[in-house]
């Protein structure tokens, strides 16, 4: 059976494919290292610590010795309160384990108080104040959580980015939209899953439980993305002209925009839209270096950005494109969706009966 042939991505999309592939691969490698090396090591340490027994000497057992508190020292500049507990043991050994909280919190760490410190693998893991036990910051229990949190979050995000790379590599010629639903819906789902991915290790007592919780959240997100895909797919079928009602500005409106095309007034700055005139200006106040846009600029239709549009990556997430013509020369005016009614109000609505063109493009000036 002959394998299905797939057209290579359009030259303008190759850079997108490469960037997405590199970013997704880096995320996958970092996630694999964190989950397979750091998390596994931390889980093994916790398991060994919980299984350790008391002894008089040795590193792999719990060695407890008496000590006296010499002084305490708060750790400054941290959001979570902690302090160093300086103690001297019976044989004269001094150490300074770090504990969470404040020295004045019960049980109070007062100078001269007798305590018991317990070592495991060369570090003090907890301190006993009479009948109260306080674990130090070297407590191995739950040590997998920071690594698992970051690893799961970046792993889920990397999977979404790899999907973007795969889809654009195989199907970039099947759509002209810069944000097709086949890319937007999966990457949105991946971003949403980073939240339970990052939070699951902190609300569960083991790495396995965190994975199960993330799996349940994945099913919920998958169901939501399936519904969203059906809705967006229906909306993106057929003509992608955006219906928009012109709004004639009663006073001059200044907004960021860009004019793209082989015309002398092509610019990337600001537009000043008035009731009857349109100016381009590099001044955000619209007062300096104003240049009038000629009346020969005629709007055709409003549409979403296309990946073949010049520099479409920098149009902005809320940008829409106004296809125009100036004496037969195609021109694109790109601005935020909220500004487009003012622009249409100044230029006038698209001519009735004008056929939308899915092949109009402009070369960067």
mmCIF file of C-alpha atoms in Angstrom:
data_model
loop_
_atom_site.group_PDB
_atom_site.id
_atom_site.type_symbol
_atom_site.label_atom_id
_atom_site.label_comp_id
_atom_site.label_asym_id
_atom_site.label_seq_id
_atom_site.Cartn_x
_atom_site.Cartn_y
_atom_site.Cartn_z
ATOM 1 C CA UNK A 1 0.000 0.000 0.000
ATOM 2 C CA UNK A 2 1.438 3.358 -1.040
ATOM 3 C CA UNK A 3 1.934 5.734 1.908
ATOM 4 C CA UNK A 4 -0.039 8.955 1.840
ATOM 5 C CA UNK A 5 1.934 11.855 0.444
ATOM 6 C CA UNK A 6 1.914 15.095 2.377
ATOM 7 C CA UNK A 7 2.871 18.432 0.879
ATOM 8 C CA UNK A 8 5.728 20.167 2.679
ATOM 9 C CA UNK A 9 4.839 23.263 4.689
ATOM 10 C CA UNK A 10 4.695 26.566 2.882
ATOM 11 C CA UNK A 11 8.043 28.461 3.083
ATOM 12 C CA UNK A 12 6.460 31.099 5.337
ATOM 13 C CA UNK A 13 5.418 28.359 7.776
ATOM 14 C CA UNK A 14 8.734 26.532 7.930
ATOM 15 C CA UNK A 15 10.077 28.960 10.517
ATOM 16 C CA UNK A 16 6.945 28.411 12.634
ATOM 17 C CA UNK A 17 7.359 24.648 12.374
ATOM 18 C CA UNK A 18 11.030 24.826 13.342
ATOM 19 C CA UNK A 19 10.430 27.110 16.313
ATOM 20 C CA UNK A 20 7.562 24.984 17.596
ATOM 21 C CA UNK A 21 9.571 21.770 17.145
ATOM 22 C CA UNK A 22 12.588 23.167 19.005
ATOM 23 C CA UNK A 23 10.504 24.610 21.858
ATOM 24 C CA UNK A 24 8.388 21.456 22.193
ATOM 25 C CA UNK A 25 11.463 19.212 22.156
ATOM 26 C CA UNK A 26 13.204 21.295 24.826
ATOM 27 C CA UNK A 27 10.098 21.163 27.027
ATOM 28 C CA UNK A 28 9.862 17.394 26.549
ATOM 29 C CA UNK A 29 13.537 16.879 27.436
ATOM 30 C CA UNK A 30 13.311 19.046 30.559
ATOM 31 C CA UNK A 31 10.110 17.282 31.645
ATOM 32 C CA UNK A 32 11.664 13.854 31.053
ATOM 33 C CA UNK A 33 14.734 14.765 33.131
ATOM 34 C CA UNK A 34 12.664 16.147 36.000
ATOM 35 C CA UNK A 35 10.187 13.268 36.096
ATOM 36 C CA UNK A 36 12.532 10.364 35.401
ATOM 37 C CA UNK A 37 15.585 11.557 37.333
ATOM 38 C CA UNK A 38 14.700 14.154 39.970
ATOM 39 C CA UNK A 39 11.236 12.873 40.893
ATOM 40 C CA UNK A 40 12.373 9.265 40.912
ATOM 41 C CA UNK A 41 15.331 10.111 43.160
ATOM 42 C CA UNK A 42 13.165 12.123 45.541
ATOM 43 C CA UNK A 43 10.556 9.344 45.743
ATOM 44 C CA UNK A 44 13.282 6.771 46.480
ATOM 45 C CA UNK A 45 14.687 9.002 49.236
ATOM 46 C CA UNK A 46 11.265 9.447 50.824
ATOM 47 C CA UNK A 47 10.605 5.721 50.716
ATOM 48 C CA UNK A 48 14.000 4.983 52.317
ATOM 49 C CA UNK A 49 13.465 7.643 54.999
ATOM 50 C CA UNK A 50 10.060 6.265 55.965
ATOM 51 C CA UNK A 51 11.512 2.756 56.173
ATOM 52 C CA UNK A 52 14.547 3.801 58.257
ATOM 53 C CA UNK A 53 14.845 2.476 61.836
ATOM 54 C CA UNK A 54 16.537 3.913 64.902
ATOM 55 C CA UNK A 55 20.190 3.137 65.573
ATOM 56 C CA UNK A 56 23.210 4.402 67.509
ATOM 57 C CA UNK A 57 25.434 4.941 64.450
ATOM 58 C CA UNK A 58 25.238 4.820 60.673
ATOM 59 C CA UNK A 59 23.929 6.985 57.842
ATOM 60 C CA UNK A 60 20.976 4.957 56.563
ATOM 61 C CA UNK A 61 19.237 4.788 59.944
ATOM 62 C CA UNK A 62 17.740 7.354 62.293
ATOM 63 C CA UNK A 63 20.418 8.479 64.775
ATOM 64 C CA UNK A 64 19.074 10.633 67.600
ATOM 65 C CA UNK A 65 21.216 12.655 70.004
ATOM 66 C CA UNK A 66 20.614 15.281 72.686
ATOM 67 C CA UNK A 67 21.542 18.923 72.128
ATOM 68 C CA UNK A 68 21.180 22.408 73.620
ATOM 69 C CA UNK A 69 19.919 25.474 71.767
ATOM 70 C CA UNK A 70 22.586 28.177 71.610
ATOM 71 C CA UNK A 71 20.667 30.746 69.598
ATOM 72 C CA UNK A 72 18.288 31.224 66.660
ATOM 73 C CA UNK A 73 18.524 33.350 63.534
ATOM 74 C CA UNK A 74 15.579 34.334 61.363
ATOM 75 C CA UNK A 75 15.946 34.039 57.602
ATOM 76 C CA UNK A 76 15.204 37.477 56.187
ATOM 77 C CA UNK A 77 13.709 38.316 52.813
ATOM 78 C CA UNK A 78 11.610 35.162 52.431
ATOM 79 C CA UNK A 79 7.843 35.026 51.997
ATOM 80 C CA UNK A 80 7.683 31.806 54.019
ATOM 81 C CA UNK A 81 9.050 32.306 57.543
ATOM 82 C CA UNK A 82 11.975 30.120 58.584
ATOM 83 C CA UNK A 83 14.932 30.260 60.947
ATOM 84 C CA UNK A 84 18.238 28.595 61.717
ATOM 85 C CA UNK A 85 18.451 26.701 65.007
ATOM 86 C CA UNK A 86 22.033 26.710 66.308
ATOM 87 C CA UNK A 87 22.569 23.764 68.644
ATOM 88 C CA UNK A 88 25.469 22.116 70.424
ATOM 89 C CA UNK A 89 25.372 18.359 70.967
ATOM 90 C CA UNK A 90 26.669 16.478 73.998
ATOM 91 C CA UNK A 91 29.997 15.694 72.313
ATOM 92 C CA UNK A 92 30.551 19.345 71.389
ATOM 93 C CA UNK A 93 29.385 19.044 67.773
ATOM 94 C CA UNK A 94 27.626 22.181 66.555
ATOM 95 C CA UNK A 95 25.028 22.304 63.801
ATOM 96 C CA UNK A 96 22.418 24.702 62.446
ATOM 97 C CA UNK A 97 19.354 23.008 60.972
ATOM 98 C CA UNK A 98 16.784 25.237 59.310
ATOM 99 C CA UNK A 99 13.167 25.022 60.452
ATOM 100 C CA UNK A 100 9.990 26.488 59.015
ATOM 101 C CA UNK A 101 8.124 29.103 61.017
ATOM 102 C CA UNK A 102 9.271 31.556 63.659
ATOM 103 C CA UNK A 103 11.431 30.868 66.772
ATOM 104 C CA UNK A 104 8.672 32.384 68.915
ATOM 105 C CA UNK A 105 5.980 30.034 67.601
ATOM 106 C CA UNK A 106 5.129 27.040 69.791
ATOM 107 C CA UNK A 107 7.197 25.205 70.680
ATOM 108 C CA UNK A 108 9.381 28.243 71.388
ATOM 109 C CA UNK A 109 13.050 27.813 70.453
ATOM 110 C CA UNK A 110 14.543 29.517 73.513
ATOM 111 C CA UNK A 111 18.254 29.699 74.267
ATOM 112 C CA UNK A 112 19.352 26.932 76.652
ATOM 113 C CA UNK A 113 16.385 24.646 75.868
ATOM 114 C CA UNK A 114 17.251 20.951 75.640
ATOM 115 C CA UNK A 115 16.167 19.225 72.424
ATOM 116 C CA UNK A 116 16.823 16.026 70.522
ATOM 117 C CA UNK A 117 18.026 16.115 66.919
ATOM 118 C CA UNK A 118 17.690 13.143 64.559
ATOM 119 C CA UNK A 119 20.147 12.532 61.716
ATOM 120 C CA UNK A 120 19.569 10.603 58.511
ATOM 121 C CA UNK A 121 22.229 10.343 55.830
ATOM 122 C CA UNK A 122 24.342 13.028 57.441
ATOM 123 C CA UNK A 123 21.629 15.690 57.860
ATOM 124 C CA UNK A 124 19.281 16.643 60.681
ATOM 125 C CA UNK A 125 15.803 15.764 59.477
ATOM 126 C CA UNK A 126 13.732 16.681 62.537
ATOM 127 C CA UNK A 127 14.045 18.180 66.013
ATOM 128 C CA UNK A 128 12.069 17.036 69.080
ATOM 129 C CA UNK A 129 11.037 19.723 71.571
ATOM 130 C CA UNK A 130 9.797 17.660 74.539
ATOM 131 C CA UNK A 131 6.676 16.062 73.039
ATOM 132 C CA UNK A 132 6.567 18.178 69.839
ATOM 133 C CA UNK A 133 8.418 17.243 66.658
ATOM 134 C CA UNK A 134 9.429 19.863 64.105
ATOM 135 C CA UNK A 135 10.777 18.754 60.729
ATOM 136 C CA UNK A 136 13.633 20.682 59.165
ATOM 137 C CA UNK A 137 13.839 21.944 55.592
ATOM 138 C CA UNK A 138 15.890 18.808 54.831
ATOM 139 C CA UNK A 139 12.793 16.646 55.400
ATOM 140 C CA UNK A 140 12.722 14.271 52.376
ATOM 141 C CA UNK A 141 8.982 13.663 52.624
ATOM 142 C CA UNK A 142 7.269 15.301 49.674
ATOM 143 C CA UNK A 143 10.599 16.223 48.137
ATOM 144 C CA UNK A 144 9.281 15.169 44.737
ATOM 145 C CA UNK A 145 6.641 17.887 44.653
ATOM 146 C CA UNK A 146 8.642 20.833 43.183
ATOM 147 C CA UNK A 147 10.170 18.634 40.474
ATOM 148 C CA UNK A 148 6.876 16.901 39.675
ATOM 149 C CA UNK A 149 4.963 20.179 39.587
ATOM 150 C CA UNK A 150 7.290 21.825 37.094
ATOM 151 C CA UNK A 151 7.882 18.618 35.146
ATOM 152 C CA UNK A 152 4.187 17.833 34.620
ATOM 153 C CA UNK A 153 3.325 21.421 33.722
ATOM 154 C CA UNK A 154 6.121 21.865 31.208
ATOM 155 C CA UNK A 155 5.557 18.355 29.850
ATOM 156 C CA UNK A 156 1.886 19.024 29.095
ATOM 157 C CA UNK A 157 2.720 22.388 27.547
ATOM 158 C CA UNK A 158 5.502 20.819 25.461
ATOM 159 C CA UNK A 159 3.095 18.189 24.159
ATOM 160 C CA UNK A 160 0.780 20.957 22.961
ATOM 161 C CA UNK A 161 3.630 22.777 21.223
ATOM 162 C CA UNK A 162 4.785 19.557 19.538
ATOM 163 C CA UNK A 163 1.247 19.085 18.229
ATOM 164 C CA UNK A 164 1.399 22.604 16.737
ATOM 165 C CA UNK A 165 4.665 21.707 15.016
ATOM 166 C CA UNK A 166 3.237 18.435 13.684
ATOM 167 C CA UNK A 167 0.000 19.984 12.417
ATOM 168 C CA UNK A 168 1.658 22.913 10.653
ATOM 169 C CA UNK A 169 4.237 20.581 9.099
ATOM 170 C CA UNK A 170 1.570 18.330 7.586
ATOM 171 C CA UNK A 171 -1.434 20.574 7.014
ATOM 172 C CA UNK A 172 -0.272 24.182 6.700
ATOM 173 C CA UNK A 173 -1.462 24.319 3.075
ATOM 174 C CA UNK A 174 -4.992 23.274 3.994
ATOM 175 C CA UNK A 175 -5.934 26.589 5.617
ATOM 176 C CA UNK A 176 -5.069 30.249 5.232
ATOM 177 C CA UNK A 177 -5.969 31.225 8.789
ATOM 178 C CA UNK A 178 -3.148 32.170 11.120
ATOM 179 C CA UNK A 179 -5.038 30.555 14.026
ATOM 180 C CA UNK A 180 -6.967 27.510 12.738
ATOM 181 C CA UNK A 181 -9.026 25.574 15.264
ATOM 182 C CA UNK A 182 -6.825 22.497 14.768
ATOM 183 C CA UNK A 183 -4.034 24.498 16.435
ATOM 184 C CA UNK A 184 -5.902 26.883 18.701
ATOM 185 C CA UNK A 185 -8.097 24.344 20.485
ATOM 186 C CA UNK A 186 -5.328 21.801 21.318
ATOM 187 C CA UNK A 187 -2.848 24.438 22.481
ATOM 188 C CA UNK A 188 -5.556 26.044 24.646
ATOM 189 C CA UNK A 189 -6.281 22.636 26.180
ATOM 190 C CA UNK A 190 -2.569 22.101 26.824
ATOM 191 C CA UNK A 191 -2.251 25.487 28.515
ATOM 192 C CA UNK A 192 -5.305 24.752 30.674
ATOM 193 C CA UNK A 193 -3.803 21.402 31.703
ATOM 194 C CA UNK A 194 -0.625 23.068 32.939
ATOM 195 C CA UNK A 195 -2.623 24.324 35.939
ATOM 196 C CA UNK A 196 -3.663 20.877 37.271
ATOM 197 C CA UNK A 197 -0.264 19.572 36.168
ATOM 198 C CA UNK A 198 1.479 22.108 38.381
ATOM 199 C CA UNK A 199 -0.996 21.789 41.249
ATOM 200 C CA UNK A 200 -1.627 18.031 41.403
ATOM 201 C CA UNK A 201 1.623 17.131 43.254
ATOM 202 C CA UNK A 202 0.833 19.652 46.007
ATOM 203 C CA UNK A 203 -2.664 18.364 46.783
ATOM 204 C CA UNK A 204 -1.831 14.644 46.689
ATOM 205 C CA UNK A 205 0.345 12.501 48.936
ATOM 206 C CA UNK A 206 2.268 10.628 46.222
ATOM 207 C CA UNK A 207 3.454 10.989 42.665
ATOM 208 C CA UNK A 208 1.163 8.209 41.505
ATOM 209 C CA UNK A 209 -1.837 10.016 42.970
ATOM 210 C CA UNK A 210 -0.760 13.201 41.199
ATOM 211 C CA UNK A 211 -0.670 11.349 37.872
ATOM 212 C CA UNK A 212 -4.134 9.915 38.457
ATOM 213 C CA UNK A 213 -5.519 13.345 39.321
ATOM 214 C CA UNK A 214 -3.924 14.824 36.198
ATOM 215 C CA UNK A 215 -5.458 11.996 34.169
ATOM 216 C CA UNK A 216 -8.943 12.830 35.450
ATOM 217 C CA UNK A 217 -8.407 16.515 34.658
ATOM 218 C CA UNK A 218 -7.187 15.537 31.182
ATOM 219 C CA UNK A 219 -10.458 13.715 30.500
ATOM 220 C CA UNK A 220 -12.448 16.790 31.533
ATOM 221 C CA UNK A 221 -10.322 19.115 29.388
ATOM 222 C CA UNK A 222 -10.525 16.685 26.459
ATOM 223 C CA UNK A 223 -14.325 16.686 26.657
ATOM 224 C CA UNK A 224 -14.429 20.491 26.805
ATOM 225 C CA UNK A 225 -11.980 20.806 23.889
ATOM 226 C CA UNK A 226 -14.046 18.370 21.815
ATOM 227 C CA UNK A 227 -17.148 20.530 22.256
ATOM 228 C CA UNK A 228 -15.143 23.688 21.543
ATOM 229 C CA UNK A 229 -13.646 22.102 18.410
ATOM 230 C CA UNK A 230 -17.104 21.303 17.041
ATOM 231 C CA UNK A 231 -18.301 24.870 17.653
ATOM 232 C CA UNK A 232 -15.209 26.584 16.245
ATOM 233 C CA UNK A 233 -15.018 24.236 13.281
ATOM 234 C CA UNK A 234 -18.569 25.163 12.306
ATOM 235 C CA UNK A 235 -17.789 28.868 12.657
ATOM 236 C CA UNK A 236 -14.652 28.647 10.510
ATOM 237 C CA UNK A 237 -16.372 26.910 7.615
ATOM 238 C CA UNK A 238 -16.952 28.765 4.363
ATOM 239 C CA UNK A 239 -16.511 32.512 4.018
ATOM 240 C CA UNK A 240 -14.465 33.994 6.856
ATOM 241 C CA UNK A 241 -15.600 37.582 6.326
ATOM 242 C CA UNK A 242 -16.253 39.253 9.668
ATOM 243 C CA UNK A 243 -19.488 41.224 9.804
ATOM 244 C CA UNK A 244 -18.824 44.551 11.496
ATOM 245 C CA UNK A 245 -20.947 47.680 11.758
ATOM 246 C CA UNK A 246 -19.106 50.944 10.973
ATOM 247 C CA UNK A 247 -19.079 53.600 13.671
ATOM 248 C CA UNK A 248 -18.332 57.136 12.501
ATOM 249 C CA UNK A 249 -16.177 58.729 15.216
ATOM 250 C CA UNK A 250 -17.593 61.976 16.555
ATOM 251 C CA UNK A 251 -14.055 63.022 17.483
ATOM 252 C CA UNK A 252 -10.635 61.917 16.321
ATOM 253 C CA UNK A 253 -9.611 58.507 17.612
ATOM 254 C CA UNK A 254 -5.939 57.504 17.934
ATOM 255 C CA UNK A 255 -5.079 53.789 17.902
ATOM 256 C CA UNK A 256 -2.192 51.478 17.040
ATOM 257 C CA UNK A 257 -2.373 49.990 13.559
ATOM 258 C CA UNK A 258 -0.286 49.062 10.574
ATOM 259 C CA UNK A 259 -0.788 49.543 6.865
ATOM 260 C CA UNK A 260 0.805 46.850 4.729
ATOM 261 C CA UNK A 261 1.191 46.961 0.962
ATOM 262 C CA UNK A 262 3.150 48.428 -1.921
ATOM 263 C CA UNK A 263 1.909 51.934 -1.264
ATOM 264 C CA UNK A 264 3.916 54.994 -0.180
ATOM 265 C CA UNK A 265 1.894 55.441 3.016
ATOM 266 C CA UNK A 266 2.547 51.919 4.371
ATOM 267 C CA UNK A 267 3.398 52.268 8.037
ATOM 268 C CA UNK A 268 3.533 50.563 11.415
ATOM 269 C CA UNK A 269 2.595 53.166 13.983
ATOM 270 C CA UNK A 270 -0.709 54.875 14.786
ATOM 271 C CA UNK A 271 -3.769 55.959 12.871
ATOM 272 C CA UNK A 272 -5.839 59.043 13.609
ATOM 273 C CA UNK A 273 -9.388 58.347 12.464
ATOM 274 C CA UNK A 274 -11.732 61.311 12.243
ATOM 275 C CA UNK A 275 -15.271 61.713 10.887
ATOM 276 C CA UNK A 276 -14.048 62.330 7.309
ATOM 277 C CA UNK A 277 -10.269 61.832 7.246
ATOM 278 C CA UNK A 278 -7.610 59.296 8.160
ATOM 279 C CA UNK A 279 -4.003 60.113 9.079
ATOM 280 C CA UNK A 280 -0.965 58.002 9.946
ATOM 281 C CA UNK A 281 1.447 59.239 12.604
ATOM 282 C CA UNK A 282 4.330 57.870 14.705
ATOM 283 C CA UNK A 283 3.110 60.003 17.612
ATOM 284 C CA UNK A 284 0.796 58.138 20.057
ATOM 285 C CA UNK A 285 -0.946 61.471 20.749
ATOM 286 C CA UNK A 286 -1.584 61.941 17.012
ATOM 287 C CA UNK A 287 -0.244 65.500 17.033
ATOM 288 C CA UNK A 288 3.090 65.233 15.194
ATOM 289 C CA UNK A 289 4.224 64.065 11.748
ATOM 290 C CA UNK A 290 0.708 63.432 10.483
ATOM 291 C CA UNK A 291 0.316 62.027 6.975
ATOM 292 C CA UNK A 292 -3.037 61.919 5.281
ATOM 293 C CA UNK A 293 -4.205 58.587 3.900
ATOM 294 C CA UNK A 294 -5.565 59.199 0.384
ATOM 295 C CA UNK A 295 -9.262 58.900 -0.349
ATOM 296 C CA UNK A 296 -8.451 56.296 -3.008
ATOM 297 C CA UNK A 297 -8.094 53.677 -0.255
ATOM 298 C CA UNK A 298 -11.281 51.618 -0.490
ATOM 299 C CA UNK A 299 -12.251 48.896 2.016
ATOM 300 C CA UNK A 300 -13.184 45.458 0.691
ATOM 301 C CA UNK A 301 -13.875 43.292 3.733
ATOM 302 C CA UNK A 302 -12.805 42.521 7.295
ATOM 303 C CA UNK A 303 -11.286 39.111 7.959
ATOM 304 C CA UNK A 304 -9.066 37.308 10.495
ATOM 305 C CA UNK A 305 -5.277 37.316 9.996
ATOM 306 C CA UNK A 306 -3.801 34.825 7.516
ATOM 307 C CA UNK A 307 -0.459 33.108 7.972
ATOM 308 C CA UNK A 308 0.620 34.406 4.558
ATOM 309 C CA UNK A 309 0.103 38.019 5.688
ATOM 310 C CA UNK A 310 3.432 39.834 6.102
ATOM 311 C CA UNK A 311 4.733 39.636 9.675
ATOM 312 C CA UNK A 312 1.458 38.101 10.890
ATOM 313 C CA UNK A 313 3.126 36.822 14.086
ATOM 314 C CA UNK A 314 3.206 40.398 15.402
ATOM 315 C CA UNK A 315 -0.388 41.347 14.620
ATOM 316 C CA UNK A 316 -1.583 40.614 18.136
ATOM 317 C CA UNK A 317 -4.066 38.096 19.493
ATOM 318 C CA UNK A 318 -7.066 40.449 19.060
ATOM 319 C CA UNK A 319 -6.136 41.849 15.652
ATOM 320 C CA UNK A 320 -8.345 41.746 12.566
ATOM 321 C CA UNK A 321 -7.425 42.661 9.009
ATOM 322 C CA UNK A 322 -9.216 45.083 6.695
ATOM 323 C CA UNK A 323 -8.597 44.171 3.067
ATOM 324 C CA UNK A 324 -8.478 47.314 0.930
ATOM 325 C CA UNK A 325 -7.616 48.406 -2.583
ATOM 326 C CA UNK A 326 -5.937 51.559 -3.760
ATOM 327 C CA UNK A 327 -6.287 51.918 -7.542
ATOM 328 C CA UNK A 328 -5.974 48.145 -7.954
ATOM 329 C CA UNK A 329 -3.137 47.715 -5.425
ATOM 330 C CA UNK A 330 -4.042 45.387 -2.509
ATOM 331 C CA UNK A 331 -3.544 46.990 0.892
ATOM 332 C CA UNK A 332 -4.042 45.538 4.380
ATOM 333 C CA UNK A 333 -4.903 47.622 7.435
ATOM 334 C CA UNK A 334 -4.361 45.703 10.668
ATOM 335 C CA UNK A 335 -5.641 46.850 14.047
ATOM 336 C CA UNK A 336 -7.386 45.567 17.151
ATOM 337 C CA UNK A 337 -10.949 44.379 16.688
ATOM 338 C CA UNK A 338 -12.344 47.133 18.936
ATOM 339 C CA UNK A 339 -10.819 49.816 16.669
ATOM 340 C CA UNK A 340 -12.103 48.441 13.367
ATOM 341 C CA UNK A 341 -15.608 50.055 13.549
ATOM 342 C CA UNK A 342 -13.982 53.516 13.757
ATOM 343 C CA UNK A 343 -11.755 52.702 10.801
ATOM 344 C CA UNK A 344 -14.749 51.553 8.760
ATOM 345 C CA UNK A 345 -16.669 54.615 9.829
ATOM 346 C CA UNK A 346 -13.915 56.854 8.461
ATOM 347 C CA UNK A 347 -13.202 54.947 5.235
ATOM 348 C CA UNK A 348 -16.788 53.954 4.657
ATOM 349 C CA UNK A 349 -18.273 50.440 4.683
ATOM 350 C CA UNK A 350 -17.133 47.831 2.141
ATOM 351 C CA UNK A 351 -18.704 48.290 -1.253
ATOM 352 C CA UNK A 352 -21.923 46.248 -1.634
ATOM 353 C CA UNK A 353 -21.459 43.204 -3.806
ATOM 354 C CA UNK A 354 -17.684 43.209 -3.488
ATOM 355 C CA UNK A 355 -16.549 39.619 -3.612
ATOM 356 C CA UNK A 356 -14.201 38.681 -0.791
ATOM 357 C CA UNK A 357 -10.854 37.442 -2.010
ATOM 358 C CA UNK A 358 -9.164 34.576 -0.184
ATOM 359 C CA UNK A 359 -6.026 35.015 -2.214
ATOM 360 C CA UNK A 360 -5.295 38.685 -1.600
ATOM 361 C CA UNK A 361 -1.847 39.218 -0.159
ATOM 362 C CA UNK A 362 0.617 42.041 0.205
ATOM 363 C CA UNK A 363 4.347 42.089 0.078
ATOM 364 C CA UNK A 364 6.099 43.851 2.948
ATOM 365 C CA UNK A 365 7.071 47.358 1.971
#
